[in-house]
Coordinates of C-alpha atoms and ligand atoms in Angstrom, one line a residue:
X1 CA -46.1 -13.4 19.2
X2 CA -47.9 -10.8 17.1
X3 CA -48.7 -7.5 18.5
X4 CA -51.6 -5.5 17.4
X5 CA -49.0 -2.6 16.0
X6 CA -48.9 -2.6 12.1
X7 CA -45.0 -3.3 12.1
X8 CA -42.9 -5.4 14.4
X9 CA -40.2 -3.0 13.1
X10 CA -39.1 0.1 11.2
X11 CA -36.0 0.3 9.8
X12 CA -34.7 3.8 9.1
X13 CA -32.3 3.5 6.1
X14 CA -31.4 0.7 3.7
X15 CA -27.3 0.5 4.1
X16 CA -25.6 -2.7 5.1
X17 CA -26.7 -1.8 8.9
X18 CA -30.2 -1.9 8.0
X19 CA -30.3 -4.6 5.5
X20 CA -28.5 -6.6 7.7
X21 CA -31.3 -6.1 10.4
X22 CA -34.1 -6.4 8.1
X23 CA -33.2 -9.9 6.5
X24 CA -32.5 -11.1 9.5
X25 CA -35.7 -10.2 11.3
X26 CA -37.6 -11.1 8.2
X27 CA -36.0 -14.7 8.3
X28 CA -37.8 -15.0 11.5
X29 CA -41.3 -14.1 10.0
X30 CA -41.1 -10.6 11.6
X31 CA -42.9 -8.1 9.6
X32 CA -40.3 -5.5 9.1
X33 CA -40.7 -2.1 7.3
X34 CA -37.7 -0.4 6.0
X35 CA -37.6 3.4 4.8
X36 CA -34.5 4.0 2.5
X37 CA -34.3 8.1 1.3
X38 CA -32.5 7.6 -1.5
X39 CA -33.3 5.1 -4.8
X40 CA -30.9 2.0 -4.7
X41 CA -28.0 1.0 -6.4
X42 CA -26.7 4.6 -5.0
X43 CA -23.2 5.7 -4.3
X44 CA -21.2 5.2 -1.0
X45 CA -17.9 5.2 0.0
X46 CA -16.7 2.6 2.4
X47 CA -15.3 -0.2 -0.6
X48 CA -12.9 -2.1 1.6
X49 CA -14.3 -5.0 3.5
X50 CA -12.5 -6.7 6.7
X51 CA -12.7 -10.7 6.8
X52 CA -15.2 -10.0 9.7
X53 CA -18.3 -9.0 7.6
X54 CA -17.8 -12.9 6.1
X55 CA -19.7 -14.9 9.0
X56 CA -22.6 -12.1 9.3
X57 CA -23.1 -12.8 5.4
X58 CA -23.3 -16.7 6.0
X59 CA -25.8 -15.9 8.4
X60 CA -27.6 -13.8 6.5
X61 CA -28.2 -16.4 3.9
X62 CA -26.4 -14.2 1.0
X63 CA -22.6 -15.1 0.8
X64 CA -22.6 -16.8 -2.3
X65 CA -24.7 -14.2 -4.0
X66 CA -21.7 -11.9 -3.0
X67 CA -19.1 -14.3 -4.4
X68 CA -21.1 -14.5 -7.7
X69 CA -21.1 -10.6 -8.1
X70 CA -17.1 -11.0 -9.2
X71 CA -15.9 -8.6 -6.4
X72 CA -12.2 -8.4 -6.6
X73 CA -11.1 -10.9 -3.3
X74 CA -9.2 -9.5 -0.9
X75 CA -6.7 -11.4 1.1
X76 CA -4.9 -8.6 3.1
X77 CA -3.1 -5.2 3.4
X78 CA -0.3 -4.1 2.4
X79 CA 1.7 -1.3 4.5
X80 CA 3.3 1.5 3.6
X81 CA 3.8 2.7 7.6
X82 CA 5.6 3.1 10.8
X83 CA 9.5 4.3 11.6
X84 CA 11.0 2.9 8.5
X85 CA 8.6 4.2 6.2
X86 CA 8.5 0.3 4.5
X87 CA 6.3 -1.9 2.6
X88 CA 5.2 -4.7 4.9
X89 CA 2.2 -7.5 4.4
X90 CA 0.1 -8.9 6.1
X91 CA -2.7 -11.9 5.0
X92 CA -5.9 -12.3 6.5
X93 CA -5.7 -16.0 6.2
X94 CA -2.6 -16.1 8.5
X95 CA -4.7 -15.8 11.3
X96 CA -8.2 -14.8 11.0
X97 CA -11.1 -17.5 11.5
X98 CA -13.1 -15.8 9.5
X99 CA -11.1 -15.7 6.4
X100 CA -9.2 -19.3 7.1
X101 CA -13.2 -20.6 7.2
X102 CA -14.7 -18.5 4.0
X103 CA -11.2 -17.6 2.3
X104 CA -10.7 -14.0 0.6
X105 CA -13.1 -11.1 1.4
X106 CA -13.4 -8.4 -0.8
X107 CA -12.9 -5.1 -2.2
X108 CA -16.7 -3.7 -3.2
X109 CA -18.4 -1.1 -5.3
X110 CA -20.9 0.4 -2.8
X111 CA -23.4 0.7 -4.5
X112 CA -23.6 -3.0 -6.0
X113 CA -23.2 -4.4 -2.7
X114 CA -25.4 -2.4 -0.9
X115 CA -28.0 -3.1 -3.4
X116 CA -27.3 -6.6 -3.5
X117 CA -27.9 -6.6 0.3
X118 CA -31.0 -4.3 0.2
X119 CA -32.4 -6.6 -2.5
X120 CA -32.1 -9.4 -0.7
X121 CA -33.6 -7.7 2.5
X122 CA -36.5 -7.8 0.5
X123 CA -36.4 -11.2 -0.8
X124 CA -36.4 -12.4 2.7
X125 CA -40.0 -10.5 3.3
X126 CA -39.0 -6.7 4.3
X127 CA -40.9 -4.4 3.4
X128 CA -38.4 -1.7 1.3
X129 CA -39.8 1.4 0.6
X130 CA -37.3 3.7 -1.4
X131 CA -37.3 7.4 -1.8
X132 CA -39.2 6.9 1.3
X133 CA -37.4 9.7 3.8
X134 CA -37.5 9.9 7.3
X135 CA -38.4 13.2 8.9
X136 CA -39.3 12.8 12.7
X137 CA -39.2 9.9 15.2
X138 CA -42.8 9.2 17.1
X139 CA -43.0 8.8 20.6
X140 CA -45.7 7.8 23.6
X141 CA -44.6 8.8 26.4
X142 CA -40.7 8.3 26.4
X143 CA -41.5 4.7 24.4
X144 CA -40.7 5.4 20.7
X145 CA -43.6 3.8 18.9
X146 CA -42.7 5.3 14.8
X147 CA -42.0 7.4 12.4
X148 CA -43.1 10.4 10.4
X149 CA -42.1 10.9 6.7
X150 CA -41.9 11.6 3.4
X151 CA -43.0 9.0 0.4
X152 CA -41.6 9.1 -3.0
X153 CA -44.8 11.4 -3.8
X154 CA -43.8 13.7 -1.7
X155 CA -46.8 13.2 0.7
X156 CA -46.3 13.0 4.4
X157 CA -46.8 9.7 6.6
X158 CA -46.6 8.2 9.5
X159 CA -46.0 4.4 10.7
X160 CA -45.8 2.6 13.8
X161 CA -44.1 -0.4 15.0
X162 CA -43.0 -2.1 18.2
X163 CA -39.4 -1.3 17.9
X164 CA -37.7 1.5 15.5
X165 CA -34.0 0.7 14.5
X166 CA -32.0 3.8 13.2
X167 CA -29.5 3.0 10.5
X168 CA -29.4 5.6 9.1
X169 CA -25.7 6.1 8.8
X170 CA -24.1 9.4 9.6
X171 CA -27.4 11.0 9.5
X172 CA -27.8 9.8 12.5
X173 CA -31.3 10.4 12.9
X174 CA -31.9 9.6 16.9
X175 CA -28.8 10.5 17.9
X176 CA -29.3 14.1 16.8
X177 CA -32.9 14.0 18.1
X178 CA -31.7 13.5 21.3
X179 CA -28.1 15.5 20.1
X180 CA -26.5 12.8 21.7
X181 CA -23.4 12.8 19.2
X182 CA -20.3 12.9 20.4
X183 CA -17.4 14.0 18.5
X184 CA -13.9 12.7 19.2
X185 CA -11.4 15.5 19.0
X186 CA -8.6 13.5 18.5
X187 CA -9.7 12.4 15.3
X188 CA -11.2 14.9 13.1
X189 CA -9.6 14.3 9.5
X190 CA -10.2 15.0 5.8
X191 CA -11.0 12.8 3.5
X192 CA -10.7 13.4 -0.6
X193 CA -10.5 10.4 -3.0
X194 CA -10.8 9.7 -6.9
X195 CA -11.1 6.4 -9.2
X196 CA -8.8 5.8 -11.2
X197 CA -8.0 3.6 -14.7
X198 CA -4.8 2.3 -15.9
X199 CA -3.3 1.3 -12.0
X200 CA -0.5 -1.2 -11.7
X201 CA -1.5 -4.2 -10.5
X202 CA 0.3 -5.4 -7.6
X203 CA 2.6 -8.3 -7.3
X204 CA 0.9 -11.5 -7.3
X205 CA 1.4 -12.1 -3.8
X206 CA -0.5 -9.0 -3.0
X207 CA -3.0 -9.0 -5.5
X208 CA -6.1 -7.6 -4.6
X209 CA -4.9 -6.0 -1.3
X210 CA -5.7 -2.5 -0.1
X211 CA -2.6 -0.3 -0.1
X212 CA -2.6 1.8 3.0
X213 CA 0.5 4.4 2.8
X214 CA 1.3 7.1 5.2
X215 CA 2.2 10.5 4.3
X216 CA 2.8 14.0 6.5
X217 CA -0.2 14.2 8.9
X218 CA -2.3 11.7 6.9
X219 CA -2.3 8.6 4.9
X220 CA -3.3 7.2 1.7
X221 CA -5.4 4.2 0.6
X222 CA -5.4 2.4 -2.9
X223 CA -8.0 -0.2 -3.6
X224 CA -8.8 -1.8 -6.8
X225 CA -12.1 -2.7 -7.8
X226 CA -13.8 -4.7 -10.6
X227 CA -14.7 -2.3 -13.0
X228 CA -10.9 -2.1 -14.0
X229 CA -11.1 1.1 -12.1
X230 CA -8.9 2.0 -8.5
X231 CA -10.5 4.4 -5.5
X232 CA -7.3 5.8 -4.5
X233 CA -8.1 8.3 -1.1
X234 CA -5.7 10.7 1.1
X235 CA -7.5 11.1 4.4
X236 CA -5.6 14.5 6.1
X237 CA -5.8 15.2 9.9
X238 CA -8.1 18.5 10.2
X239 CA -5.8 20.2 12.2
X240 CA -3.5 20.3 9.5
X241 CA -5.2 20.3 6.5
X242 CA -5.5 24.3 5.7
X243 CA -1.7 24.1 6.0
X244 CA -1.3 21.0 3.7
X245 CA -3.2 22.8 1.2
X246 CA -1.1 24.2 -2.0
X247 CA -3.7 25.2 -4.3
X248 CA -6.7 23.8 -5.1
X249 CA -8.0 20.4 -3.6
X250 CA -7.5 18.9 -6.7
X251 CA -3.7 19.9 -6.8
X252 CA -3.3 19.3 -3.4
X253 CA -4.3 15.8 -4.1
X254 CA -2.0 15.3 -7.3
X255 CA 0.9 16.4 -5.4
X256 CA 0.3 14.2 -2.4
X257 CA 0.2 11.3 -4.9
X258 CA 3.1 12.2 -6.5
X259 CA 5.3 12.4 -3.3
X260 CA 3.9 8.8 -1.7
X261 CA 6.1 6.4 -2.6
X262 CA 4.3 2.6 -3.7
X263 CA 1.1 4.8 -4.4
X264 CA 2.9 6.6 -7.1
X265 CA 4.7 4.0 -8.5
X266 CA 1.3 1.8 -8.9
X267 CA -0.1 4.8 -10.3
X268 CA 2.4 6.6 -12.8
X269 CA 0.5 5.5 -16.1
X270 CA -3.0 6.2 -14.6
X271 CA -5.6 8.4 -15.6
X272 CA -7.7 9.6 -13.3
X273 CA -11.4 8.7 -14.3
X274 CA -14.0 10.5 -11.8
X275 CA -14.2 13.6 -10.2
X276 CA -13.0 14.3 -6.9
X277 CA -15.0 13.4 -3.6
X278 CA -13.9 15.2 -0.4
X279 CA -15.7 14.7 3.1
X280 CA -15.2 15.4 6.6
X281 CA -14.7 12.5 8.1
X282 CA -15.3 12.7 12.0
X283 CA -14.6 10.2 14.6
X284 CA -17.9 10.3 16.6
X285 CA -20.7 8.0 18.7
X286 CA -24.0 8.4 20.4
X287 CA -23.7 8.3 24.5
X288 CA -26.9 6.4 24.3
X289 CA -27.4 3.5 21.4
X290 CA -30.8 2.3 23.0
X291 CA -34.1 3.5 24.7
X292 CA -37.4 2.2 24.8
X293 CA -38.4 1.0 22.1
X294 CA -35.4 2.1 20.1
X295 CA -31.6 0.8 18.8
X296 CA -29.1 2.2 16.9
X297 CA -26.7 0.0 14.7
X298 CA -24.0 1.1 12.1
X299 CA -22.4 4.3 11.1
X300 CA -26.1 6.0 13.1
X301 CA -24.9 4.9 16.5
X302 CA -21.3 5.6 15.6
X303 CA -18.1 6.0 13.3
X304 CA -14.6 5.1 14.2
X305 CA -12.1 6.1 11.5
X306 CA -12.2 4.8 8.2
X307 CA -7.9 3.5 8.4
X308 CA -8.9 -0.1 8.9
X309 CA -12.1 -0.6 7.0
X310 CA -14.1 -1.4 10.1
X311 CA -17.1 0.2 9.1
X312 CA -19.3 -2.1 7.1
X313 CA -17.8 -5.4 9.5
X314 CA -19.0 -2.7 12.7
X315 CA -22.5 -2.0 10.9
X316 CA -23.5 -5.7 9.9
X317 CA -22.2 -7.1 13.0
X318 CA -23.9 -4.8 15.4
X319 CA -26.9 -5.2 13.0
X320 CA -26.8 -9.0 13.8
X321 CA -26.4 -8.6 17.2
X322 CA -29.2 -6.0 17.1
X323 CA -31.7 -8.4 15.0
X324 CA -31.4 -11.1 18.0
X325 CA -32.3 -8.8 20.2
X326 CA -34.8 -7.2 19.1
X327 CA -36.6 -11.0 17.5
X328 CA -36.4 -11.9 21.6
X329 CA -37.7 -8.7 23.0
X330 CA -40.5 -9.0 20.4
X331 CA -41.2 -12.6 22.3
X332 CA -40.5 -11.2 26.0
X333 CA -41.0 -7.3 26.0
X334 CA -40.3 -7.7 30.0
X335 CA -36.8 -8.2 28.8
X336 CA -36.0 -5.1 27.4
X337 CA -34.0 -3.0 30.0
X338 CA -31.6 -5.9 30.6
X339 CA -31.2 -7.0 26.6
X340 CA -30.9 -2.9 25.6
X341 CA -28.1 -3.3 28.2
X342 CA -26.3 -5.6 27.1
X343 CA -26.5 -4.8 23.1
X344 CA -25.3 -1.2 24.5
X345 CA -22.3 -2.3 26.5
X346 CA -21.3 -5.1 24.2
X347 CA -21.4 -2.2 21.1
X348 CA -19.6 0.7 23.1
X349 CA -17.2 -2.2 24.0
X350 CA -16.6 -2.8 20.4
X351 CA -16.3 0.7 19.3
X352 CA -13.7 1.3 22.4
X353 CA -12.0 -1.6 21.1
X354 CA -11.3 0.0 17.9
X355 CA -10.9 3.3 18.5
X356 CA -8.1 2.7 21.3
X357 CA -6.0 0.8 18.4
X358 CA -6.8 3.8 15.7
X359 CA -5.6 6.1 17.7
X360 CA -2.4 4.2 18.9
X361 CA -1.3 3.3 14.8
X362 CA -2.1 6.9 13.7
X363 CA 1.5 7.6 15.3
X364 CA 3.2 6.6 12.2
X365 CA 6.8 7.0 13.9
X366 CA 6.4 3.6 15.8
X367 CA 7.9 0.2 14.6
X368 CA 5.6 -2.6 13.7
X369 CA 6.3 -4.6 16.7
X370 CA 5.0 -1.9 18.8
X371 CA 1.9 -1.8 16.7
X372 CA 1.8 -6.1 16.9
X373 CA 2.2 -5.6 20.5
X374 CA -0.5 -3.1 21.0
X375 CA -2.9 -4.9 19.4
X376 CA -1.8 -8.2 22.0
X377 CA -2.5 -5.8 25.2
X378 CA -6.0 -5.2 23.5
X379 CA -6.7 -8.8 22.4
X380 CA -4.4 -11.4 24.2
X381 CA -3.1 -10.2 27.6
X382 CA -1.9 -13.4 28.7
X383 CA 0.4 -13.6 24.8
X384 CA -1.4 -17.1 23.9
X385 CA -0.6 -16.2 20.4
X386 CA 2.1 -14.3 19.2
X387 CA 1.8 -10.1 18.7
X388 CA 1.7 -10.7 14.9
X389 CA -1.5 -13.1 15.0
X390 CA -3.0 -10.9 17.4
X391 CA -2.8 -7.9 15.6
X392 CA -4.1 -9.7 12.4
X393 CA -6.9 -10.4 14.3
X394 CA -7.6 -7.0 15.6
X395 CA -7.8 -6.0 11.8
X396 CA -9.5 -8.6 10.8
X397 CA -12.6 -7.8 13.1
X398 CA -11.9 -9.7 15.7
X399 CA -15.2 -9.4 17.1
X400 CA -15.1 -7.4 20.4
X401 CA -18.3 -9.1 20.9
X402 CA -16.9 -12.6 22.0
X403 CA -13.9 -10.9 24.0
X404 CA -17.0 -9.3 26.1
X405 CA -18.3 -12.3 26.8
X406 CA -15.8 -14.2 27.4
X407 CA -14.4 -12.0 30.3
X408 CA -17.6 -12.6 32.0
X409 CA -20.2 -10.0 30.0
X410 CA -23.3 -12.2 30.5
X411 CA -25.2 -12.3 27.5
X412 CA -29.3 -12.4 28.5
X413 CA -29.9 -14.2 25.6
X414 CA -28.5 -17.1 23.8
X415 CA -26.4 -14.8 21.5
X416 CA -24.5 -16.8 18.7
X417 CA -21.0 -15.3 17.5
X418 CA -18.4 -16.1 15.3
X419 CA -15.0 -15.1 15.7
X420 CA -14.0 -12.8 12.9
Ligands
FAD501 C1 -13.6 8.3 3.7 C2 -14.3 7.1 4.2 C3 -13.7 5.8 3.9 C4 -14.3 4.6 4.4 N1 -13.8 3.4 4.0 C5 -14.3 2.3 4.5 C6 -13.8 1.0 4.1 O1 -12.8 0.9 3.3 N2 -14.4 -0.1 4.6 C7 -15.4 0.0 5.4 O2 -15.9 -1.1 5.9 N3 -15.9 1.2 5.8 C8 -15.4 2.3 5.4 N4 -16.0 3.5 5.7 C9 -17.1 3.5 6.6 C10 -18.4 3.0 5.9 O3 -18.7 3.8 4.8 C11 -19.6 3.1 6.9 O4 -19.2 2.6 8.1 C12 -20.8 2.2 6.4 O5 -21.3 2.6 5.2 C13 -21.8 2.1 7.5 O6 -23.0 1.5 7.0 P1 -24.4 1.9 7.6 O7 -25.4 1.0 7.0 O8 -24.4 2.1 9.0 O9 -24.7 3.4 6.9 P2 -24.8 3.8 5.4 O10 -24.1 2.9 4.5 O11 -24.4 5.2 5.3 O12 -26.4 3.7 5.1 C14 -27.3 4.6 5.7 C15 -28.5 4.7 4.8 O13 -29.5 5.5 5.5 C16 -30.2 6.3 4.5 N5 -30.8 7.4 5.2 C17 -30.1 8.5 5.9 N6 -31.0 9.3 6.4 C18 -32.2 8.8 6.2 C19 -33.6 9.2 6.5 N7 -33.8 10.3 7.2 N8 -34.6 8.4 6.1 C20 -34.4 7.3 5.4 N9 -33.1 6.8 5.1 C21 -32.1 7.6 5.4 C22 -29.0 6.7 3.6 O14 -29.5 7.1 2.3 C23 -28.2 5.4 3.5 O15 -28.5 4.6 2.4 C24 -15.4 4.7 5.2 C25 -16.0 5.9 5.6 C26 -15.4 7.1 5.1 C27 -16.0 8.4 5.5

């Protein structure tokens, strides 16, 4: 069905949330405009992907593409954590659906995925407007109908549509309209990171994993990337970070390199090759992620901790989900309080999910079959499957989607998932 609005939908923001929901409304003749502030390929941290982004890929027509960039694959992690302070493995492929169907996933620079994603949003038929910035959300009523903003000539604009999706990652644009954003204040950290040249590679057998290493009141992670170059990244609890500081950030960082243990042996010959990028990086999410006429997907609606590299797998998933929503509600608008529902519990579900296991592994004093068994009170409370499997699951972004409906979350519509 056509309505007489000039868009079916406005995307605000062109990350992997809303490219995700852009190609995939596009692919069902939707007319879809999507406003993007900045000019693509632009930076963004975020380079570790989870087996779990692999099946919303598939769908979105643009897996092989991704395989032809020459990402480095991924085929799991590789622990530097819990009471023993030793180096343990774990592979994806061991357990995960996702990676036993589409093998390795990968480690990404940003800002060539997310432009490959973008670019194909607009291959499918989105709109993409670029340097296009979002100021202020339109409503009617309580019914959010568009958008005001800012083109790439600096004139002001405004555009309606049937539904507005925010994706506008941690800008959050609806949640801080309504200022709706919830912080969690049990994980506030700080983030600083640097790319590196001349890293060890790891052993064959770990080739290509992300190195996650815990130090005093933080951890590190080391990822390699294509361009011969490594983002290696300490991520500090806020609490203590004024007290881990010994100097400047910069030497603050050195030294916590040089006291990690497999961190600093991969990286003893390196030289670092960027400057430094610090952040705060807040656990947070939006007590509302839908309205009338409204949806929130990705980092906009919420952030859980960057530790397992959920956040692109969270974004593009709930940006699938969100996509077959919206395509039915655009068929049967009488639907819309019971589908807005049900996108909203299944998401909050999911974030829950997530954040209940973050917060249980950032005890770094715990053994790894506590962790295993955490993740199987989470997942599998009747133990089908050992701990291990279970928490390679978890990681592996098990979708919380399919656990909500298969303890009895009635999906309205015919919602099709795929285990991650
Ligand atoms: C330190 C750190 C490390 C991380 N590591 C990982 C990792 O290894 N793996 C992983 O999966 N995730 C990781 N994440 C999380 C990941 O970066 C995000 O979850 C992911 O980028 C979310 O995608 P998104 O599309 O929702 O938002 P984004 O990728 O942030 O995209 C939002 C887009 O909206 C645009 N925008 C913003 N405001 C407006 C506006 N007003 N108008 C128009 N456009 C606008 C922005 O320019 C941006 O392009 C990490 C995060 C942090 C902080």
């Amino acid at each position: 069905m056509k309505s007489s609005v000039e868009n079916d939908v406005i995307i605000v923001g062109g990350g992997p949330a809303g490219s995700t929901v852009g190609a995939l409304l596009a692919m069902k003749n939707r007319r879809v405009l999507l406003l993007e502030s900045e000019k693509f390929p632009r930076y963004h941290i975020g380079e570790s992907l989870v087996p779990g982004v692999l099946p919303v890929l598939d769908e979105l027509q643009v897996l092989d593409k991704v395989r032809a960039h020459g990402f480095i694959q991924k085929n799991g992690i590789t622990f530097v954590w819990g009471k023993n302070s030793e180096t343990w493995t774990i592979r994806f492929d061991e357990k995960s659906p996702a990676a036993k169907k589409y093998g390795s996933t990968f480690q990404v620079i940003r800002s060539e995925f997310d432009n490959l994603l973008l670019r194909h949003a607009e291959s499918q038929g989105v709109d993409v407007r670029e340097e296009h910035k979002v100021i202020d959300v339109i409503f009617e009523g309580d019914r959010c109908n568009g958008v005001k903003y800012i083109n790439s000539q600096g004139e002001v604009k405004e555009a309606r549509a049937s539904y507005v999706v925010d994706a506008s990652g941690q800008a959050a644009v609806l949640g801080k309209y309504f200022d709706i954003v919830d912080y969690d204040p049990r994980l506030k950290s700080v983030a600083t990171w640097a790319y590196f040249k001349g890293v060890a590679p790891e052993i064959e057998e770990r080739r290509g994993n992300i190195l996650v290493e815990s130090t005093p009141y933080g951890w590190l992670w080391v990822i390699p990337q294509h361009n011969e170059r490594t983002s290696v990244g300490w991520v500090a609890w806020a609490t203590k970070y004024k007290e881990l500081l010994d100097g400047s950030i910069a030497t603050t960082f050195a030294k916590v390199l040089a006291s990690s243990s497999e961190a600093h042996r991969r990286l003893e010959e390196a030289q670092q090759d960027s400057e430094i990028y610090s952040t705060r990086d807040w656990s947070y999410r939006c007590r509302q992620l839908t309205g009338p006429g409204f949806l929130m997907v990705g980092d906009a609606a919420g952030f859980v901790d960057p530790l397992f590299s959920t956040g692109v797998w969270l974004a593009t998933k709930a940006a699938s989900l969100g996509a077959q929503i919206i395509n039915e509600l655009l068929e049967n608008p009488a639907r819309e309080q019971e589908c807005m529902t049900f996108y909203e519990a299944s998401y909050q579900h999911f974030l829950g999910q997530i954040l209940d296991f973050v917060r249980y592994f950032y005890d770094s004093s715990r053994t790894q079959k506590e962790y295993f068994y955490k993740a199987q009170g989470i997942l599998d409370s009747e133990k089908k499957d050992t701990a291990r499997s279970d928490f390679i699951q978890l990681i592996s972004g098990v979708s919380g989607l399919h656990r909500f409906l298969e303890s009895g979350g009635n999906a309205p519509i015919g919602v099709e998932y795929q285990k991650g």
